[in-house]
Short mmCIF file of C-alpha atoms in Angstrom, two decimals:
data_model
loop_
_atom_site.label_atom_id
_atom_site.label_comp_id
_atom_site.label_asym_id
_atom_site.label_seq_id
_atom_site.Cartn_x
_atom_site.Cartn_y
_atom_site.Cartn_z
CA UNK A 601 -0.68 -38.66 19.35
CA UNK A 602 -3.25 -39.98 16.61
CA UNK A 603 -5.10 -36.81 17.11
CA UNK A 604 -1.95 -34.41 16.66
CA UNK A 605 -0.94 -36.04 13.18
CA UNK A 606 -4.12 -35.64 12.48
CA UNK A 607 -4.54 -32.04 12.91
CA UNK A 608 -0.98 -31.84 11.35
CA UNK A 609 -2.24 -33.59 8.13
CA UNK A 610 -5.39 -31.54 7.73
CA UNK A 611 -3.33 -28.09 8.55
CA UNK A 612 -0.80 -29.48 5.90
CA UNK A 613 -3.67 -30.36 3.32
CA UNK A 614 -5.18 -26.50 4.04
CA UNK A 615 -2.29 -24.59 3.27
CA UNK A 616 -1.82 -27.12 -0.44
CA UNK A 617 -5.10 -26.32 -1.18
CA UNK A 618 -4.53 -22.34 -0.81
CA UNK A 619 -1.27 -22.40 -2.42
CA UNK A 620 -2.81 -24.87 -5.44
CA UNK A 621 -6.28 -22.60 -5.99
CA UNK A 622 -4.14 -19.45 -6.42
CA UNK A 623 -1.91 -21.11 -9.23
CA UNK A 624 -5.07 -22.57 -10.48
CA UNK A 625 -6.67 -19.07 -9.84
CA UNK A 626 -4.16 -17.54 -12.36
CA UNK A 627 -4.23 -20.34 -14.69
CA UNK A 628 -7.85 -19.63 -14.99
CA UNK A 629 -8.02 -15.57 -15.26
CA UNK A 630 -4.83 -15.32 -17.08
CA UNK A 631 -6.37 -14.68 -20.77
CA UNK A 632 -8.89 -12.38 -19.67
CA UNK A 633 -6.19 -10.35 -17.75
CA UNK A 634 -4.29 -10.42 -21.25
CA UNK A 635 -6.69 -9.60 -22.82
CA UNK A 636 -7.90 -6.48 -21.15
CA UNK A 637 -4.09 -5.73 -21.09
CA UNK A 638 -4.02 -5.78 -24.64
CA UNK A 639 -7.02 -3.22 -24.99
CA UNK A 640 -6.57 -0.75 -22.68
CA UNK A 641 -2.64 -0.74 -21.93
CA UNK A 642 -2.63 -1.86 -18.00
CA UNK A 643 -0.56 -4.52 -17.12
CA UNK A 644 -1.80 -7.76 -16.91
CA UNK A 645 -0.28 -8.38 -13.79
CA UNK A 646 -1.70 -5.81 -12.41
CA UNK A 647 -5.09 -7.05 -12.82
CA UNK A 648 -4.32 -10.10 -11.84
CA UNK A 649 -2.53 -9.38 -8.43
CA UNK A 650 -5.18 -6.88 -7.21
CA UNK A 651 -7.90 -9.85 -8.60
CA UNK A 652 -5.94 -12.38 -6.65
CA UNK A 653 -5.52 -9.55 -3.42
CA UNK A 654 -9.12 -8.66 -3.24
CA UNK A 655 -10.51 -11.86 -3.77
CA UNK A 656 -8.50 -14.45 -1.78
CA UNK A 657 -7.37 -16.22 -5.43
CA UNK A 658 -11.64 -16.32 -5.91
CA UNK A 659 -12.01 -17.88 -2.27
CA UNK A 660 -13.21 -14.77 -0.52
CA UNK A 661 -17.28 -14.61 0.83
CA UNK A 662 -18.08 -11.86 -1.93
CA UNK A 663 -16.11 -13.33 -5.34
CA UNK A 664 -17.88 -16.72 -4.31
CA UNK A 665 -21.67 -15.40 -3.75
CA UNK A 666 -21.11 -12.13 -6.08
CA UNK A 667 -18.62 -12.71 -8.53
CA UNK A 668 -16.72 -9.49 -7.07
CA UNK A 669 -12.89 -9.86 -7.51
CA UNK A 670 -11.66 -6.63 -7.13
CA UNK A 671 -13.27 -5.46 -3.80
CA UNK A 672 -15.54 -2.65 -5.64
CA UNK A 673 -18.14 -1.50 -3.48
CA UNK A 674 -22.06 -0.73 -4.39
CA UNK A 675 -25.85 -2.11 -4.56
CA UNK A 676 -26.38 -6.06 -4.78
CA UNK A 677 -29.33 -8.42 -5.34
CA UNK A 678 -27.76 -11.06 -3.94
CA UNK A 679 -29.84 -12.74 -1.43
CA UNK A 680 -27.54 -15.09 0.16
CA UNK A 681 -25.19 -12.72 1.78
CA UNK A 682 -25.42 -9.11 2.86
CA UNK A 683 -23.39 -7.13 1.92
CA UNK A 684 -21.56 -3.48 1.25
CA UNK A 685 -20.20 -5.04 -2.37
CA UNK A 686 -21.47 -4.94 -6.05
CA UNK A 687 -22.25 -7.74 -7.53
CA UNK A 688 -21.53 -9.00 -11.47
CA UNK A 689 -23.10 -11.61 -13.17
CA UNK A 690 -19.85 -13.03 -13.84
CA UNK A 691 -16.18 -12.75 -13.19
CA UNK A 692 -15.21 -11.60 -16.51
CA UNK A 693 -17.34 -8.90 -15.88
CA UNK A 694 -16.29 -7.51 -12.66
CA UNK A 695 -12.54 -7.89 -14.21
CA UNK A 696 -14.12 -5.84 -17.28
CA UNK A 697 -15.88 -3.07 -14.57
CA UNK A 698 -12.32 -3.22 -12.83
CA UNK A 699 -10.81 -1.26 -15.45
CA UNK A 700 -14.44 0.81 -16.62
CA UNK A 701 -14.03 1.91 -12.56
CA UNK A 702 -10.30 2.91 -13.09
CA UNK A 703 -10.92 4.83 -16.27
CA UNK A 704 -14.08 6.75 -14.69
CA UNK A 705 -12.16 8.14 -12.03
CA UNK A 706 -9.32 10.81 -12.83
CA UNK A 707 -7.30 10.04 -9.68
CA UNK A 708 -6.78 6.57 -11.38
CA UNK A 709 -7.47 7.69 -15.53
CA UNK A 710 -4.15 9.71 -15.47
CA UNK A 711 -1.65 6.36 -14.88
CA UNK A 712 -3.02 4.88 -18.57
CA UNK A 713 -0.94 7.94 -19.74
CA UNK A 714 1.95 8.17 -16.75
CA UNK A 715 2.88 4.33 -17.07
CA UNK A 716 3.13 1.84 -19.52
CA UNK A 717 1.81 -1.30 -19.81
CA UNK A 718 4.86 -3.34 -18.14
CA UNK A 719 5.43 -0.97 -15.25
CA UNK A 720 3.46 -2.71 -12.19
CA UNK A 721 5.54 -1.33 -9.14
CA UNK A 722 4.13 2.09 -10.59
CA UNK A 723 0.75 0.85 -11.25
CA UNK A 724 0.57 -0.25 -7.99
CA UNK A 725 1.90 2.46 -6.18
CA UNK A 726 -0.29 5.11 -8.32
CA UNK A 727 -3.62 2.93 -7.42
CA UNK A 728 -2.84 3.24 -4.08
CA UNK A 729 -2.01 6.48 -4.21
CA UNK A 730 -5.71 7.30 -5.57
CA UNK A 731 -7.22 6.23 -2.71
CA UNK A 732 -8.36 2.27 -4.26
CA UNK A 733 -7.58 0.81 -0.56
CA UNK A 734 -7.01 2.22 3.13
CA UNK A 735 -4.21 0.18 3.63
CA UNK A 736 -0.63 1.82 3.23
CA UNK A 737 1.07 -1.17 2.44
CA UNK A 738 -1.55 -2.29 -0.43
CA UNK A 739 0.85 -1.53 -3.39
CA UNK A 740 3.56 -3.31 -1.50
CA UNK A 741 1.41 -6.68 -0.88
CA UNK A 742 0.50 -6.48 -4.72
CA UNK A 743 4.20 -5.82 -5.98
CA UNK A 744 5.11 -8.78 -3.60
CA UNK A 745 2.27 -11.15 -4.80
CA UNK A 746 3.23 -10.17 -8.36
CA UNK A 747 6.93 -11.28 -7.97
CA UNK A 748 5.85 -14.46 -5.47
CA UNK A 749 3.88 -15.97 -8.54
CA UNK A 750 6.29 -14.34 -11.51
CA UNK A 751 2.45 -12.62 -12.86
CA UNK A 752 4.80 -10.18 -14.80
CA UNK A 753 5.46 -13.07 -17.58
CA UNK A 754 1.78 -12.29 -18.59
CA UNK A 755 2.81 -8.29 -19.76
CA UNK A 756 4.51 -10.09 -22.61
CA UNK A 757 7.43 -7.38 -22.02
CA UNK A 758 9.52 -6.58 -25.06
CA UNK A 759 12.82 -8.53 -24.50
CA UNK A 760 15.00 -5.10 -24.23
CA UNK A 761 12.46 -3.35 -21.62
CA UNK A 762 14.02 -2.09 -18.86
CA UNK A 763 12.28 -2.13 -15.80
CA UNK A 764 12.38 1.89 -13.94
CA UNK A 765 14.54 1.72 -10.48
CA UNK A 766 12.90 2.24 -7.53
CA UNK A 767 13.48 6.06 -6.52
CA UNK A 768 15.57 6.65 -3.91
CA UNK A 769 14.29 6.91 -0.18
CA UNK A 770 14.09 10.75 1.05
CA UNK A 771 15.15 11.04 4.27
CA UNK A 772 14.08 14.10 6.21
CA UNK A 773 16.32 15.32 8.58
CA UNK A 774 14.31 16.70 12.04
CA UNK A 775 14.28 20.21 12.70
CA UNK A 776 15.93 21.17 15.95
CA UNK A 777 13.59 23.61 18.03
CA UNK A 778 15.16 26.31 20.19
CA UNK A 779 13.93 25.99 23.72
CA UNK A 780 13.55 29.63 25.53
CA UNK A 781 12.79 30.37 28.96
CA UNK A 782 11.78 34.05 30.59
CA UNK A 783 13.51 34.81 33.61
CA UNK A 784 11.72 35.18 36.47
CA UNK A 785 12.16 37.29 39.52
CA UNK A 786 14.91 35.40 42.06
CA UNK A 787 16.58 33.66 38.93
CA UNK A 788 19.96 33.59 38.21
CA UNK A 789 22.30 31.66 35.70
CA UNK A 790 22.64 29.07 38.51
CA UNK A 791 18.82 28.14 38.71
CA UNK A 792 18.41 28.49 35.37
CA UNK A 793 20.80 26.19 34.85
CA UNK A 794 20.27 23.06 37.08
CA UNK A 795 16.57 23.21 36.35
CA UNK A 796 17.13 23.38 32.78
CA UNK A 797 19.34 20.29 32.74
CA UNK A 798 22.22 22.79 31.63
CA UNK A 799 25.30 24.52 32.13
CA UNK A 800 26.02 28.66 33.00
CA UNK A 801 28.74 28.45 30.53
CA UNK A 802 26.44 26.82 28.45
CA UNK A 803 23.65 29.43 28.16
CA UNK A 804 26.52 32.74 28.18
CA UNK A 805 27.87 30.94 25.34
CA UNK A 806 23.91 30.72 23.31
CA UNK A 807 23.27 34.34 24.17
CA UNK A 808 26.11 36.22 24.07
CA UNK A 809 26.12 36.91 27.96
CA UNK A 810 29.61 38.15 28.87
CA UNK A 811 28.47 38.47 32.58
CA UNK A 812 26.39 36.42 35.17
CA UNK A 813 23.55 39.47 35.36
CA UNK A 814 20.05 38.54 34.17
CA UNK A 815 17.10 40.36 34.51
CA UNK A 816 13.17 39.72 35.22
CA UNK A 817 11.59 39.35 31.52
CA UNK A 818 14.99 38.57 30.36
CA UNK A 819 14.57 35.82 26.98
CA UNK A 820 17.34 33.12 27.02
CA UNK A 821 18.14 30.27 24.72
CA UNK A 822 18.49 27.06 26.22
#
């Protein structure tokens, strides 16, 4: 019993610390996400949800040994760790070569122009949409950890912004296809029928058949 309250206690203590070093995690990066905001018209939270995303809130193997916080890949010196990711010499700087790498790149370039600097759900969305991660729900895990820790107070939106509605869901209807079959030598409407999971009247009524008489070659709807 000792044992199980004890395991309860450290599982407790885990999840405290993870919740604490991401509010810490902001509290620390805030300013230079502002900051960065300020100069290049991205919002803030932006940077800081994909920062907080790709890096575990700092805790992740490659933003501890390289400084990485946005999950950019490329050569390291690191010695420690191998590894597929670039290194910085500090975080500022891989949240400064965060937005160098989106303004290289005209996938990503063409969203300082599309969006403004308050509209995350489109930043998001248009990140993933260049290609930034493989996963399809990426934009959706940043617009939620954006709203979970309210990262949109740091865009320093104009009090009468309003934020653009979420288009509306498309919904594609499915295109019936017309099954055919050839008659065959033996057939009649009968056969044709009961092995097409049918009816006779059924198949007079899709071709136009005022009799019972088919024909070898024959074409009939189903």
């Amino acid at each position: 019993m000792k044992k199980l309250l004890l395991i309860l206690v450290l599982v407790t203590n885990y999840f405290c610390v993870v919740a604490q070093s991401t509010e810490e995690y902001i509290e620390t990066y805030a300013d230079v996400a502002q900051r960065l905001a300020d100069e290049h018209h991205i919002p803030a939270s932006i940077i800081l949800g994909v920062a907080i995303h790709e890096s575990a809130a700092g805790q992740s193997k490659i933003a501890r040994y390289l400084n990485n916080h946005f999950g950019i890949k490329g050569k390291n010196s690191n010695t420690e760790i191998r590894s597929a990711y670039k290194d910085f010499p500090s975080v500022d700087s891989s949240y400064t070569h965060f937005i160098s790498f989106l303004k290289s790149r005209s996938y990503f370039n063409v969203l300082f122009e599309k969006y403004d600097q308050y509209d995350f759900k489109n930043w998001a969305r248009g990140i993933q949409r260049g290609g930034y991660a493989r996963s399809r729900s990426w934009s959706s895990q940043i617009i939620a950890l954006i709203r979970k820790y309210e990262l949109f107070q740091y865009d320093n939106r104009p009090e009468d912004y309003i934020e653009p509605a979420d288009p509306a869901p498309v919904y594609r209807t499915k295109k019936k296809t017309s099954k055919t079959y050839t008659v065959k030598n033996g057939d009649n409407l009968g056969i044709i029928a009961k092995r097409n999971h049918t009816t006779v009247k059924a198949i007079k009524s899709k071709n136009g058949l005022k009799t019972d008489a088919v024909k070898p070659g024959q074409k009939l709807k189903l």
